[in-house]
Short mmCIF file of C-alpha atoms and ligand atoms in Angstrom, two decimals:
data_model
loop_
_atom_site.label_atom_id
_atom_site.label_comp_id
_atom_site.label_asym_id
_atom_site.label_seq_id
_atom_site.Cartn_x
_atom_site.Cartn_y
_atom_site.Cartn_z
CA UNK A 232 -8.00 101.43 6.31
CA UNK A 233 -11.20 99.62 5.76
CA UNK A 234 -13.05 102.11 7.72
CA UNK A 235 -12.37 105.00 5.17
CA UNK A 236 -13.98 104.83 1.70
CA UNK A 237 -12.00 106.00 -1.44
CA UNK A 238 -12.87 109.62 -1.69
CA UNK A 239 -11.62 110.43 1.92
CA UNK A 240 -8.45 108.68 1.73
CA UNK A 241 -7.87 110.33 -2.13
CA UNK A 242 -8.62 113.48 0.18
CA UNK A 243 -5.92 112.55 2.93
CA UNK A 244 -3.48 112.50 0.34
CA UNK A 245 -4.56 115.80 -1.58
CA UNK A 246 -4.09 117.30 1.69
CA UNK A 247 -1.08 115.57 2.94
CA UNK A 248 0.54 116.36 -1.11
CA UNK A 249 -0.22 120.17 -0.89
CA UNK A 250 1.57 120.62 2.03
CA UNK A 251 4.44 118.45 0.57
CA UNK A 252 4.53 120.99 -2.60
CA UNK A 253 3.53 124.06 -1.42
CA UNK A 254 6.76 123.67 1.01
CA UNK A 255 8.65 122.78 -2.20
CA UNK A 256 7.39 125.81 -4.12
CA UNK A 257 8.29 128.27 -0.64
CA UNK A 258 11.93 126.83 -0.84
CA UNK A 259 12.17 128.03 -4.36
CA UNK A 260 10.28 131.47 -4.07
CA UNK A 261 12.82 131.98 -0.65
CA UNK A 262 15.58 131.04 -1.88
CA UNK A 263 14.74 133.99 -4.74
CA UNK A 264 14.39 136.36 -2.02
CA UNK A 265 10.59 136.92 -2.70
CA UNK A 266 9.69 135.85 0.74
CA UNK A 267 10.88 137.87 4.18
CA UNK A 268 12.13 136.09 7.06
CA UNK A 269 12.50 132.81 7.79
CA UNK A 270 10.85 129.66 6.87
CA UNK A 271 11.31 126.26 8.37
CA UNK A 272 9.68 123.34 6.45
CA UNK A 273 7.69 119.99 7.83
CA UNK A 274 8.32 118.21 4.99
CA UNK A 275 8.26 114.53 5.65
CA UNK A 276 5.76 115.45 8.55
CA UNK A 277 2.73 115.85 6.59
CA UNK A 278 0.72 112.70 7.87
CA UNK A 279 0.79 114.39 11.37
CA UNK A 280 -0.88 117.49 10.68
CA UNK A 281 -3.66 116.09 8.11
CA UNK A 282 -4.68 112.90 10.14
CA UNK A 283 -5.11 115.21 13.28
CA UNK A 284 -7.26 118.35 11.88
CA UNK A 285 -8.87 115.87 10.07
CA UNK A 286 -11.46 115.06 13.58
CA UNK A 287 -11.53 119.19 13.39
CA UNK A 288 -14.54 121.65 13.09
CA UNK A 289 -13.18 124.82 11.98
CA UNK A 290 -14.52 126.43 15.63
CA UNK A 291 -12.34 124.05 17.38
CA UNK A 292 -8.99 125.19 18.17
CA UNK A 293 -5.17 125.32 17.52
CA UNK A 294 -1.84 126.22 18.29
CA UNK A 295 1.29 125.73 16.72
CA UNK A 296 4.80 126.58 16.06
CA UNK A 297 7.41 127.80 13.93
CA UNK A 298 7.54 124.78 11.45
CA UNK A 299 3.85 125.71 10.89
CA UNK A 300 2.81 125.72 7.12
CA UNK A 301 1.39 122.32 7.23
CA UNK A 302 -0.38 122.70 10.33
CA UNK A 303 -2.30 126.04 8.96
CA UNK A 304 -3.10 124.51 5.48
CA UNK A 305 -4.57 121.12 7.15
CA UNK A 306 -6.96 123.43 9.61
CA UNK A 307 -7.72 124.66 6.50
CA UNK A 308 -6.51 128.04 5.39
CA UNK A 309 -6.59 128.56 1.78
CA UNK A 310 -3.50 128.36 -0.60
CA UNK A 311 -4.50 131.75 -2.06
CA UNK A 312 -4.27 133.25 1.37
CA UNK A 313 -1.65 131.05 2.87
CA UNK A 314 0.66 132.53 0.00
CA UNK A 315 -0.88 136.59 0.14
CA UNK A 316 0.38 136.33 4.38
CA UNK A 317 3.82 134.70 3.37
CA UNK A 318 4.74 137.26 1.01
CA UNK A 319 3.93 140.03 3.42
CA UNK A 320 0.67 141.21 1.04
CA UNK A 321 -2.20 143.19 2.62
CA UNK A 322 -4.67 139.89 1.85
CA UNK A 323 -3.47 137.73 3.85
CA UNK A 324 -5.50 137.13 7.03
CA UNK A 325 -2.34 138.81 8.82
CA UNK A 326 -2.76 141.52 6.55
CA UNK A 327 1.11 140.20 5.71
CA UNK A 328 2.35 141.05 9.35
CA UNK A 329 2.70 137.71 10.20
CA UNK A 330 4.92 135.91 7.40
CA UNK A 331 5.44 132.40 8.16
CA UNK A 332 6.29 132.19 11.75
CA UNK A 333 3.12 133.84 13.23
CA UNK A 334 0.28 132.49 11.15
CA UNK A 335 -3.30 133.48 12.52
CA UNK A 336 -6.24 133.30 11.10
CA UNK A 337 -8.81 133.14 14.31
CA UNK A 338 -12.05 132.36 11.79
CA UNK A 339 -10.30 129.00 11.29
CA UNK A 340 -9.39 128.66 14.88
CA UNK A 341 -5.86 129.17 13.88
CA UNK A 342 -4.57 130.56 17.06
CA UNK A 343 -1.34 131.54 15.85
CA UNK A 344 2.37 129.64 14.73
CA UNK A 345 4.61 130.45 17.14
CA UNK A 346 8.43 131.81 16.86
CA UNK A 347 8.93 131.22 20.68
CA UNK A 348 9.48 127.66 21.09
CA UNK A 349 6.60 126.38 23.19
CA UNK A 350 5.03 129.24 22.93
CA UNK A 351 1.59 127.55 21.71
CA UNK A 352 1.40 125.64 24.66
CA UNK A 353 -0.43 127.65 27.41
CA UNK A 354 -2.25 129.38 24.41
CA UNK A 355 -3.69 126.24 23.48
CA UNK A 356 -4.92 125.58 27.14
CA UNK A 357 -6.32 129.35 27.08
CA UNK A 358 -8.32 127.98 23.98
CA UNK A 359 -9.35 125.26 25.69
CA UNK A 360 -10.18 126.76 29.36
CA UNK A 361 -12.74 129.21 27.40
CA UNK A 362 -14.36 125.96 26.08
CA UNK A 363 -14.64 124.37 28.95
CA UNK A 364 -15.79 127.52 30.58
CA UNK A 365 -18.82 128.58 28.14
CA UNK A 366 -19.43 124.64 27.42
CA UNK A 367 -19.43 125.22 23.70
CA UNK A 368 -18.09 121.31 22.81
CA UNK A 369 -15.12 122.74 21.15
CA UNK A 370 -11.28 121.23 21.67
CA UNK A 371 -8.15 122.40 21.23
CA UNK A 372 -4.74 120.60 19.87
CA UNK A 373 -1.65 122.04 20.09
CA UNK A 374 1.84 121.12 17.81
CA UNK A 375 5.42 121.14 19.29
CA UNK A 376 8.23 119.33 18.93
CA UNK A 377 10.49 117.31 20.97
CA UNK A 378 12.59 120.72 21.88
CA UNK A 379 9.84 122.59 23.19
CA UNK A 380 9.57 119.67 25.77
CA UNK A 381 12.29 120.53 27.60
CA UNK A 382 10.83 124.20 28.48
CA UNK A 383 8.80 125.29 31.42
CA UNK A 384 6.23 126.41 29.75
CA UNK A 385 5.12 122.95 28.11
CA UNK A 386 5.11 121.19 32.08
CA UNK A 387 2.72 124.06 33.25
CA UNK A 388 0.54 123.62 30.46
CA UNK A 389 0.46 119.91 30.90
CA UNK A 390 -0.29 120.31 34.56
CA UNK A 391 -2.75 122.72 34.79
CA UNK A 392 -4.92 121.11 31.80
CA UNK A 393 -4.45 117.75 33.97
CA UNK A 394 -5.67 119.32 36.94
CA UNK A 395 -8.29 121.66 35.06
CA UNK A 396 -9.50 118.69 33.14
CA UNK A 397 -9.06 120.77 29.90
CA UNK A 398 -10.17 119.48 26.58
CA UNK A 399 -6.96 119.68 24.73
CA UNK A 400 -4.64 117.07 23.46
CA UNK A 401 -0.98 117.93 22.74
CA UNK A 402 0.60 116.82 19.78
CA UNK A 403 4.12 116.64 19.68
CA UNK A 404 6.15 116.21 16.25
CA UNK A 405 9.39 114.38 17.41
CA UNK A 406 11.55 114.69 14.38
CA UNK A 407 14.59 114.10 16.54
CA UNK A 408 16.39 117.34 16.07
CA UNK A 409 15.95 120.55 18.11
CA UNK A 410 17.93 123.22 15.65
CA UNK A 411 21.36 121.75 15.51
CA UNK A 412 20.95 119.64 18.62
CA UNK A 413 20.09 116.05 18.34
CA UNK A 414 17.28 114.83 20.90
CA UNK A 415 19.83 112.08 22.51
CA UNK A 416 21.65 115.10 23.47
CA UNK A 417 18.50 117.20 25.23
CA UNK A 418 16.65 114.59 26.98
CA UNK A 419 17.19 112.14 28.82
CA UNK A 420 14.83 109.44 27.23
CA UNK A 421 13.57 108.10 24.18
CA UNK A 422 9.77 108.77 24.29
CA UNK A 423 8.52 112.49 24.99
CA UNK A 424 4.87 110.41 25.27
CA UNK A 425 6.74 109.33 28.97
CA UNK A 426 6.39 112.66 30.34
CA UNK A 427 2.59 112.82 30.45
CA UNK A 428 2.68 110.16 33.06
CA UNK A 429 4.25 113.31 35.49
CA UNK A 430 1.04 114.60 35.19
CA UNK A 431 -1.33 111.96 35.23
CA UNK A 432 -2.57 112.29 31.31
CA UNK A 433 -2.28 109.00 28.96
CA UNK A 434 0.58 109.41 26.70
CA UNK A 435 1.40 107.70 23.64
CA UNK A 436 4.12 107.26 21.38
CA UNK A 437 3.76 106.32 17.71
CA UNK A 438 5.36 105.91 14.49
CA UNK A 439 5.00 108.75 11.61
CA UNK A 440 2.34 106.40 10.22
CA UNK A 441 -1.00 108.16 8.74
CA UNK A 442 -2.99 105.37 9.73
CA UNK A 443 -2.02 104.94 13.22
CA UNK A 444 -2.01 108.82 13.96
CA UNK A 445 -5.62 109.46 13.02
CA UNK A 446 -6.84 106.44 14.82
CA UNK A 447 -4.97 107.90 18.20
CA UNK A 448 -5.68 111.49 17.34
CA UNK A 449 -9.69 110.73 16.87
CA UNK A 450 -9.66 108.68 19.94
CA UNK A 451 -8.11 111.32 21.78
CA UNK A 452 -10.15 114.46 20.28
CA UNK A 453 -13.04 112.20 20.96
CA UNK A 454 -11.82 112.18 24.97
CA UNK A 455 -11.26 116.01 24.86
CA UNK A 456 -14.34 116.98 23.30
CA UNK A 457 -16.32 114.12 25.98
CA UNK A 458 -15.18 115.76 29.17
CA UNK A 459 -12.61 112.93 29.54
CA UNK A 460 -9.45 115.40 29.51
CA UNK A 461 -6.18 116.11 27.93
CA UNK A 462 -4.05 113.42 26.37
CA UNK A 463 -0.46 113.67 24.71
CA UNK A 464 0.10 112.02 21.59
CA UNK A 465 4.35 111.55 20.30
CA UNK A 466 4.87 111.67 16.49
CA UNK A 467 8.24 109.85 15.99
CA UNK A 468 9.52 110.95 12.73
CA UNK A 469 12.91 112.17 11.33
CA UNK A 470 13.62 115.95 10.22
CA UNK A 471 14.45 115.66 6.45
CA UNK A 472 15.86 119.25 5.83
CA UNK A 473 18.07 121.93 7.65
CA UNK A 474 16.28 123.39 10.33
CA UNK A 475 15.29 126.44 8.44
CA UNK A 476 15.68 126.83 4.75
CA UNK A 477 19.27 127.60 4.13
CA UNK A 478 20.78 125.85 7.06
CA UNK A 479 23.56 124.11 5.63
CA UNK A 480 23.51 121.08 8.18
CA UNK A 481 27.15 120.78 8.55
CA UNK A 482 26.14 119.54 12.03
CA UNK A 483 24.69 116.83 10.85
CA UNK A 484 26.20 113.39 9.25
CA UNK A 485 24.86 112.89 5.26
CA UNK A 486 23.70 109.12 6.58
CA UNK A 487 21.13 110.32 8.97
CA UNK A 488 19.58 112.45 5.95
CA UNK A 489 19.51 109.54 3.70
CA UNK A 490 17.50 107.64 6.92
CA UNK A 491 15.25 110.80 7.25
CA UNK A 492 14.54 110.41 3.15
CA UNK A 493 13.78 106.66 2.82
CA UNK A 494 10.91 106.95 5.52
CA UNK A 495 8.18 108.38 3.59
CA UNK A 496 4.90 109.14 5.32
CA UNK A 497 3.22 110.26 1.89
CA UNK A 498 5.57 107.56 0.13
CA UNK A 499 3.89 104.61 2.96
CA UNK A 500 0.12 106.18 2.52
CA UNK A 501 0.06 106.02 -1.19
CA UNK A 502 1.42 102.76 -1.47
CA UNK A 503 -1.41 101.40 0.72
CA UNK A 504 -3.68 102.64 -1.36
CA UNK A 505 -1.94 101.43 -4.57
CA UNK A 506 -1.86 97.74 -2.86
CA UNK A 507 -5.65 98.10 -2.22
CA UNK A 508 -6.44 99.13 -5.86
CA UNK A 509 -8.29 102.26 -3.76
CA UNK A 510 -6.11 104.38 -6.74
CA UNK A 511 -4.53 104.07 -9.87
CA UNK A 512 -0.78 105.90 -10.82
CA UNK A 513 -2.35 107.95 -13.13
CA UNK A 514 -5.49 109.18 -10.21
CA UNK A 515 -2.21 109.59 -8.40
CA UNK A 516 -0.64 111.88 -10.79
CA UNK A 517 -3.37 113.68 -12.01
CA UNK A 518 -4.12 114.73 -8.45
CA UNK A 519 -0.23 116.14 -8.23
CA UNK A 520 -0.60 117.73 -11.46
CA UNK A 521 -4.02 119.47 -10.31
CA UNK A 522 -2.41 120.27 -6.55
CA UNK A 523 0.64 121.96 -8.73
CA UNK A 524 -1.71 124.27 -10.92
CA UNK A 525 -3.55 125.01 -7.79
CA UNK A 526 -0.30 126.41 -5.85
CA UNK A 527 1.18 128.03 -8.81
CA UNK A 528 -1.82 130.15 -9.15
CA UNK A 529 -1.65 130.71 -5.42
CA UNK A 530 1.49 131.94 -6.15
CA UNK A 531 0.63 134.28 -8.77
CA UNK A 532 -2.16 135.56 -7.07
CA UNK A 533 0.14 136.23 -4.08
CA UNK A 534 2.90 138.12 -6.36
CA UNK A 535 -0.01 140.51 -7.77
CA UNK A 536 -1.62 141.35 -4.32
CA UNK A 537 -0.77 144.70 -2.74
CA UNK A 538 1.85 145.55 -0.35
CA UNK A 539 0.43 146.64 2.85
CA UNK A 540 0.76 150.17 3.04
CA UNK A 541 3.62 151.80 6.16
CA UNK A 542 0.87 154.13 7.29
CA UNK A 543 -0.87 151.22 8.68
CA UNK A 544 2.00 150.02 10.47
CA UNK A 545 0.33 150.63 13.84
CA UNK A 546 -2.62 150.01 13.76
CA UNK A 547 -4.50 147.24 15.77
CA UNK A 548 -1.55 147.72 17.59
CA UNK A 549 -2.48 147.02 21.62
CA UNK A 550 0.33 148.02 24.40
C1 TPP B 780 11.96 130.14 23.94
C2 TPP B 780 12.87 129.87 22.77
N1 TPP B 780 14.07 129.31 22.99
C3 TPP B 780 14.91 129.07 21.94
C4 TPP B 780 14.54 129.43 20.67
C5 TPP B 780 15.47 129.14 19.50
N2 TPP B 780 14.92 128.00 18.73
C6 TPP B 780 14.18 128.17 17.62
S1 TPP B 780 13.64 126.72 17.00
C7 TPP B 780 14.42 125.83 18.20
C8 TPP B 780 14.36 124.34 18.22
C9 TPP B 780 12.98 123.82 18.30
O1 TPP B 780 13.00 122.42 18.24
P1 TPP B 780 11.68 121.59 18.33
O2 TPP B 780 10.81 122.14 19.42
O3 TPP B 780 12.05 120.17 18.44
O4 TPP B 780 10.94 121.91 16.95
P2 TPP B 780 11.40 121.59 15.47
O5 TPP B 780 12.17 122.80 14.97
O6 TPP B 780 12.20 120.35 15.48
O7 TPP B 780 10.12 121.44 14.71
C10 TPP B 780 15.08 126.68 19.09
C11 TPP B 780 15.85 126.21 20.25
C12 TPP B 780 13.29 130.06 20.49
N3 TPP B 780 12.87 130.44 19.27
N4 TPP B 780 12.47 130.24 21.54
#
């Protein structure tokens, strides 16, 4: 911690807290049907997504997945917009086509969240192959979780950016439960960061620990963006809610919820900085209460924007 100074760790945790609420405040507007489709929450992931776009320029580049809200608001999309796409409006950088699952927004180097499970994968190493290709310094990371390891897709990608000596690094959010399917159950071992060693990359594993994730994700971009190659980073965290918002979880035993909910990643950051007097209870608060006021008018903002109109239903349409 000593190498940050007390406005960019009071920014970590704005960031890492608007995800955190904003994902509260979509549960409630879904749950009143004022959202379409799905929407599947990181909550108890935020650390991963902030301490990682966090060694971002907005030209580098990413891909992620379905869980994607936090992901999109740490590249840095803006709540306003964020909430215009999710409620289908025309403002939204989708021009509300997207919703949650397929997020874009290509002036942030938002490549797109991702419905088909490892889906982001390749794209990423697209992203990054064009990089390497017109030598413009830029990198791309790319979001999955532990179930998208077991697909095809995610061992070509690995390999080719191995042998292509892409700059991307691969971050993958193991929160342990693929749907309804517990990783012990998928996979055959304990650390996803093992399976970069198949294709010659450095792989790490690491706890869902702010601290330690931006120190391996800098040292990692840094590699990428040096020439020195693709890397895969592990997240090792626990899913907190259902898989999507409604899911019930009668899979799942009440005990391993209550495990998911007493390891904190916002909870462990903020007490750091309360031990190092870097901010007091009330900073603390005042920064929820401004984050809240922020959203809600995000919110609003998103209710009163126009419907996109059916006429326009295909255009930019390419087939
Ligand atoms: C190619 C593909 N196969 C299956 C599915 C159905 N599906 C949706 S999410 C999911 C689990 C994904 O688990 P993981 O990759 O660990 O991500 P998490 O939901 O835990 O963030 C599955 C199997 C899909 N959408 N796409």
């Amino acid at each position: 911690m000593a190498t940050f100074n007390r406005d960019q760790l009071v920014e970590f945790y704005t960031r890492m807290i608007r995800i955190r609420m904003v994902e509260e405040k979509l549960m409630e507007v879904f749950s009143n049907g004022e959202i379409p489709g799905f929407i599947h929450v990181c909550i108890g992931q935020e650390a991963t997504p902030v301490a990682v776009c966090s060694h971002l320029d907005a030209t580098d580049y990413m891909a992620n997945t379905h869980r994607g809200h936090g992901h999109a608001l740490a590249k840095g999309i803006r709540a306003t917009d964020f909430m215009a796409e999710l409620f289908g409006r025309k403002n939204g950088p989708c021009r509300g086509r997207s919703g949650s699952m397929h997020l874009a927004d290509p002036d942030l180097g938002i490549l797109g969240a991702n419905g088909i499970v490892g889906g982001g994968i390749p794209i990423a190493c697209g992203a990054a192959l064009s990089a390497k290709y017109f030598k413009n310094n830029r990198v791309a990371v790319c979001f999955f979780g532990e179930g998208a390891t077991g697909e095809g897709t995610f061992h070509e990608s690995l390999n080719l950016a191995a042998v292509l000596n892409l700059p991307v690094v691969f971050i993958c959010e193991n929160n342990q439960w693929a749907e309804f399917t517990p990783q012990t159950v998928h996979m055959g071992i304990r650390d996803v960061a093992e399976r970069a060693a198949a294709y010659g990359i450095p792989g790490v594993a690491i706890p869902n620990d702010f601290f330690r994730i931006h120190e391996e994700a800098g040292k990692s971009i840094a590699t990428a963006r040096t020439g020195g190659g693709p890397s895969l980073i592990e997240v090792q965290s626990l899913r907190w809610h259902g898989h999507f918002v409604g899911d019930a979880q009668k899979y799942r035993n009440p005990e391993n919820i209550e495990t998911a909910m007493s390891a904190d990643c916002i909870a462990d950051f903020l007490q750091r900085l309360y031990a190092d007097n870097h901010i007091t209870h009330e900073e603390a608060e005042g920064i929820r209460k401004q984050v809240q006021e922020e959203i809600l008018s995000a919110v609003e903002y998103a209710r009163n924007s126009p419907l996109p109109d059916p006429s326009e239903l295909l255009e930019e349409l390419w087939v």
